[in-house]
PDB file of C-alpha atoms in Angstrom:
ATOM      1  CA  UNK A 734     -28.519 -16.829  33.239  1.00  0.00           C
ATOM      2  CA  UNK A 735     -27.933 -14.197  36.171  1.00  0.00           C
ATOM      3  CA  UNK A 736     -27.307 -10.708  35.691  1.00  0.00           C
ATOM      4  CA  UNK A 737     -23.639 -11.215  36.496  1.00  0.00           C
ATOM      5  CA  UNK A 738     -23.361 -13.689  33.894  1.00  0.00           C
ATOM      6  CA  UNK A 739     -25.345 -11.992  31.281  1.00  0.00           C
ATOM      7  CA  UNK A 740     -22.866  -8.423  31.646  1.00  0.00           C
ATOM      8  CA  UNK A 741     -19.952 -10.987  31.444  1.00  0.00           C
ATOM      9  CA  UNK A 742     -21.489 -12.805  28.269  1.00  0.00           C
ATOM     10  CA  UNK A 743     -22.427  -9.358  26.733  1.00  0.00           C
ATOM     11  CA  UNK A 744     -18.382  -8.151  27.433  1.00  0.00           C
ATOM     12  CA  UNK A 745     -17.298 -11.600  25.602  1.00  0.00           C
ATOM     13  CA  UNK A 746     -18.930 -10.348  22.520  1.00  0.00           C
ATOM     14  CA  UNK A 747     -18.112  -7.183  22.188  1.00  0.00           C
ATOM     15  CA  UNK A 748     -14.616  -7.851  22.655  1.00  0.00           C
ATOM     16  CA  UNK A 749     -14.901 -10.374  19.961  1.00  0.00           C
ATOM     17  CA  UNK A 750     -16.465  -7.897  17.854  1.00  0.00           C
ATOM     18  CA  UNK A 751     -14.061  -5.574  18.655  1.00  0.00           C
ATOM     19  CA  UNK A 752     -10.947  -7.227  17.493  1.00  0.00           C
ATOM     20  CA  UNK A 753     -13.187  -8.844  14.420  1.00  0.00           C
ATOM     21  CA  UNK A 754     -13.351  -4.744  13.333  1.00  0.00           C
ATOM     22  CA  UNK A 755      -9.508  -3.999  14.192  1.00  0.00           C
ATOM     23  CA  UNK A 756      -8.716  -6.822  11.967  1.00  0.00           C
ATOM     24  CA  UNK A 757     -10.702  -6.079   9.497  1.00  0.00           C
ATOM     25  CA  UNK A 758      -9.169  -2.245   9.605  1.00  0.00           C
ATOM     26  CA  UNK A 759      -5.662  -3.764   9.627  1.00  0.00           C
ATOM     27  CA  UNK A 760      -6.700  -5.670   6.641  1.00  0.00           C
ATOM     28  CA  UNK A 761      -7.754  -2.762   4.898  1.00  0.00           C
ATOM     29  CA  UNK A 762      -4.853  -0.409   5.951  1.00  0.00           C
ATOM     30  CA  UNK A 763      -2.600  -3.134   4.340  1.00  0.00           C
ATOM     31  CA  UNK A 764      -4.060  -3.260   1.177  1.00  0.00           C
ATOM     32  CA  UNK A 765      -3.759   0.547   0.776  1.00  0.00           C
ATOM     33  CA  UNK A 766      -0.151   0.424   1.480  1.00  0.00           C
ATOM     34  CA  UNK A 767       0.485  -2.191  -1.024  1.00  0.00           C
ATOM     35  CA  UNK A 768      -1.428  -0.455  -3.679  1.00  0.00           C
ATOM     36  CA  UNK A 769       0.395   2.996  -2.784  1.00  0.00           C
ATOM     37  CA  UNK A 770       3.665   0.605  -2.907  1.00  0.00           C
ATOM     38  CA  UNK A 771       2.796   0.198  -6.154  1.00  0.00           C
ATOM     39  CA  UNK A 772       1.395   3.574  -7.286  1.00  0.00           C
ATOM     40  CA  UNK A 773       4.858   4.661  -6.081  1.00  0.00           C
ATOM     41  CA  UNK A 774       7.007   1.919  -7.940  1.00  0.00           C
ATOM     42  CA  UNK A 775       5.048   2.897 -11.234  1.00  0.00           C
ATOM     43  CA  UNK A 776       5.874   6.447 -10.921  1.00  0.00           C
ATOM     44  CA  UNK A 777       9.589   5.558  -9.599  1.00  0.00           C
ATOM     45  CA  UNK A 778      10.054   3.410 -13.126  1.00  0.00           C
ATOM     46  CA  UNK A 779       8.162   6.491 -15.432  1.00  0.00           C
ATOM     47  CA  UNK A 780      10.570   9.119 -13.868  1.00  0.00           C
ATOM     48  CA  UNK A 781      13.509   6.650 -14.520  1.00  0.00           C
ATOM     49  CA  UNK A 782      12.402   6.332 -18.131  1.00  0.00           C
ATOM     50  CA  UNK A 783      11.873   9.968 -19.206  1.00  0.00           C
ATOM     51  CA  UNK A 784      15.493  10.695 -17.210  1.00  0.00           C
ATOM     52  CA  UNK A 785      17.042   8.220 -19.630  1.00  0.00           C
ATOM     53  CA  UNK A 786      15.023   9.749 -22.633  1.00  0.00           C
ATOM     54  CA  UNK A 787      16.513  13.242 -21.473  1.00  0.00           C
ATOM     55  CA  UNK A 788      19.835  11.763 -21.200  1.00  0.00           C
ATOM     56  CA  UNK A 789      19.748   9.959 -24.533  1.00  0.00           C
ATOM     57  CA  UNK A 790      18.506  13.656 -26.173  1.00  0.00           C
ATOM     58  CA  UNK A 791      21.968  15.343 -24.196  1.00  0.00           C
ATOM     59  CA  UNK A 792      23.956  12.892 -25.898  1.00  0.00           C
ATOM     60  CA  UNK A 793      22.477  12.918 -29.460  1.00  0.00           C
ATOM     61  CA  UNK A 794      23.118  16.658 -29.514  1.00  0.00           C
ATOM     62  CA  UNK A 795      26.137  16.426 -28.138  1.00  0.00           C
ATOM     63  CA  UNK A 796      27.769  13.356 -30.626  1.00  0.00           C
ATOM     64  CA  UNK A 797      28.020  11.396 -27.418  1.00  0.00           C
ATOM     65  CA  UNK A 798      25.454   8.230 -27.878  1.00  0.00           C
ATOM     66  CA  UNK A 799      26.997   6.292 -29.511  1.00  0.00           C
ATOM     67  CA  UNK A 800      24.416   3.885 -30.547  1.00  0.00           C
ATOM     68  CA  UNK A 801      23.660   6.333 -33.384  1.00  0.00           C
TER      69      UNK A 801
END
């Protein structure tokens, strides 16, 4: 193998290696925004629950629930 051929061969695999590490970045970036998708859907439904709690305590002091 020439010189000319070995620079070539040597750009071939670090541009493989390259992309191998953007994937692999991509791949993690994408599992942090699914698990702060869900972090944030969590807190979304525990917010909705204690503002129905709240709500349910306004309207058993006030007579309005009237499941009671």
């Amino acid at each position: 193998m020439d010189n000319k051929q070995n620079m070539s061969y040597q750009a071939g695999q670090a541009t493989g290696q390259t992309k191998e590490k953007a994937g692999g970045m991509m791949d993690k970036a994408k599992d942090a925004a699914a698990s702060a998708q869900d972090s944030l859907q969590q807190t979304g439904q525990q917010m909705k629950e204690k503002a129905q709690g709240a709500a349910d305590v306004v309207k058993d002091k006030t007579g309005m629930n009237k499941n009671h």
